[in-house]
Short mmCIF file of C-alpha atoms and ligand atoms in Angstrom, two decimals:
data_model
loop_
_atom_site.label_atom_id
_atom_site.label_comp_id
_atom_site.label_asym_id
_atom_site.label_seq_id
_atom_site.Cartn_x
_atom_site.Cartn_y
_atom_site.Cartn_z
CA UNK G 23 90.12 113.30 108.99
CA UNK G 24 90.75 114.84 105.24
CA UNK G 25 91.35 111.87 103.46
CA UNK G 26 92.20 113.77 100.13
CA UNK G 27 95.96 113.18 100.23
CA UNK G 28 95.40 109.78 100.76
CA UNK G 29 92.65 109.08 98.15
CA UNK G 30 95.29 110.54 95.74
CA UNK G 31 98.12 108.38 96.99
CA UNK G 32 95.73 105.39 96.78
CA UNK G 33 94.50 106.00 93.37
CA UNK G 34 98.15 106.69 91.95
CA UNK G 35 99.48 103.39 93.56
CA UNK G 36 96.50 101.60 92.05
CA UNK G 37 97.02 102.82 88.60
CA UNK G 38 100.68 102.03 88.96
CA UNK G 39 99.94 98.33 90.26
CA UNK G 40 97.44 97.63 87.48
CA UNK G 41 99.95 98.67 84.84
CA UNK G 42 102.54 96.34 86.55
CA UNK G 43 100.20 93.40 86.55
CA UNK G 44 99.31 93.81 82.98
CA UNK G 45 103.16 93.97 82.16
CA UNK G 46 103.37 90.79 84.49
CA UNK G 47 100.28 88.99 82.43
CA UNK G 48 102.19 89.85 79.25
CA UNK G 49 105.35 88.15 80.52
CA UNK G 50 103.57 84.99 81.69
CA UNK G 51 102.17 84.79 78.24
CA UNK G 52 105.74 85.53 76.71
CA UNK G 53 107.30 82.63 78.82
CA UNK G 54 104.50 80.48 77.92
CA UNK G 55 104.96 80.69 74.08
CA UNK G 56 108.78 80.45 74.62
CA UNK G 57 108.63 77.32 76.37
CA UNK G 58 106.42 76.13 73.82
CA UNK G 59 108.97 76.87 71.41
CA UNK G 60 111.65 75.41 73.41
CA UNK G 61 109.82 72.10 74.46
CA UNK G 62 112.19 69.85 72.46
CA UNK G 63 115.19 71.52 74.73
CA UNK G 64 114.67 70.01 78.04
CA UNK G 65 117.58 71.96 79.41
CA UNK G 66 115.86 75.00 79.26
CA UNK G 67 112.43 74.11 80.84
CA UNK G 68 113.66 74.25 84.39
CA UNK G 69 114.88 77.90 83.77
CA UNK G 70 111.17 78.34 82.24
CA UNK G 71 109.54 77.03 85.00
CA UNK G 72 111.54 79.17 87.54
CA UNK G 73 110.74 82.37 85.50
CA UNK G 74 106.96 81.58 85.42
CA UNK G 75 107.22 80.80 89.09
CA UNK G 76 108.88 83.98 89.65
CA UNK G 77 106.49 86.26 87.67
CA UNK G 78 103.34 84.13 89.57
CA UNK G 79 104.59 85.14 92.87
CA UNK G 80 105.26 88.95 91.79
CA UNK G 81 101.75 88.60 90.66
CA UNK G 82 100.68 87.46 94.00
CA UNK G 83 102.25 90.20 95.68
CA UNK G 84 100.86 92.97 93.32
CA UNK G 85 97.21 91.29 93.52
CA UNK G 86 97.44 91.27 97.60
CA UNK G 87 98.46 94.83 97.58
CA UNK G 88 95.85 95.87 95.13
CA UNK G 89 93.19 93.90 97.38
CA UNK G 90 94.68 96.22 100.42
CA UNK G 91 94.20 99.55 98.15
CA UNK G 92 90.69 98.52 97.05
CA UNK G 93 89.72 98.07 100.91
CA UNK G 94 91.17 101.23 101.79
CA UNK G 95 89.39 103.17 98.78
CA UNK G 96 86.21 101.39 100.09
CA UNK G 97 86.74 102.62 103.34
CA UNK G 98 87.34 106.05 102.37
CA UNK G 99 83.60 105.92 100.47
CA UNK G 100 82.16 104.43 103.99
CA UNK G 101 83.70 107.02 105.89
CA UNK G 102 85.64 104.68 108.04
CA UNK G 103 89.05 105.34 106.80
CA UNK G 104 91.62 105.96 109.25
CA UNK G 105 90.14 103.99 112.20
CA UNK G 106 91.38 100.89 113.24
CA UNK G 107 89.93 97.74 111.92
CA UNK G 108 90.41 95.96 115.29
CA UNK G 109 89.72 98.36 118.03
CA UNK G 110 87.81 101.26 116.08
CA UNK G 111 90.38 103.95 117.43
CA UNK G 112 92.18 106.44 115.11
CA UNK G 113 95.15 105.38 113.26
CA UNK G 114 98.21 107.35 113.74
CA UNK G 115 98.11 109.76 110.85
CA UNK G 116 101.98 109.20 110.53
CA UNK G 117 101.36 105.56 109.81
CA UNK G 118 98.98 106.32 107.03
CA UNK G 119 101.48 108.61 105.53
CA UNK G 120 103.99 105.62 105.43
CA UNK G 121 101.25 103.45 104.08
CA UNK G 122 97.80 104.63 103.30
CA UNK G 123 96.54 101.33 102.85
CA UNK G 124 96.98 100.61 106.61
CA UNK G 125 94.08 99.29 108.60
CA UNK G 126 95.05 99.03 111.99
CA UNK G 127 96.64 101.31 114.53
CA UNK G 128 100.05 100.93 116.05
CA UNK G 129 98.85 99.08 119.41
CA UNK G 130 96.84 96.31 117.14
CA UNK G 131 99.34 95.79 114.49
CA UNK G 132 101.89 94.95 116.96
CA UNK G 133 99.74 92.23 118.73
ZN1 LIG E 12 93.60 99.31 117.16
#
């Protein structure tokens, strides 16, 4: 299978996500310093907390996605990309076009 197009897509998404993660780290720092300044105002602290939680869960999503991409990139290197992790059959190319980090074929993902 020609993995070039998927490799490019994965590399691009990885770059985008790493940038996003940096922005989220910065938001976390901002939220922290804001909460220090506003520590005397109790009414603000729950909003701050919610903002932090929101950033935190976004970061988790981005990190999970980055893990999946790293795994897909590793599989390209090992020449196992495009084969199902569970049954070893080829993953439908259409699935990889929708999500290049896909690791299972249609049959296995539906189970
Ligand atoms: Zn499978």
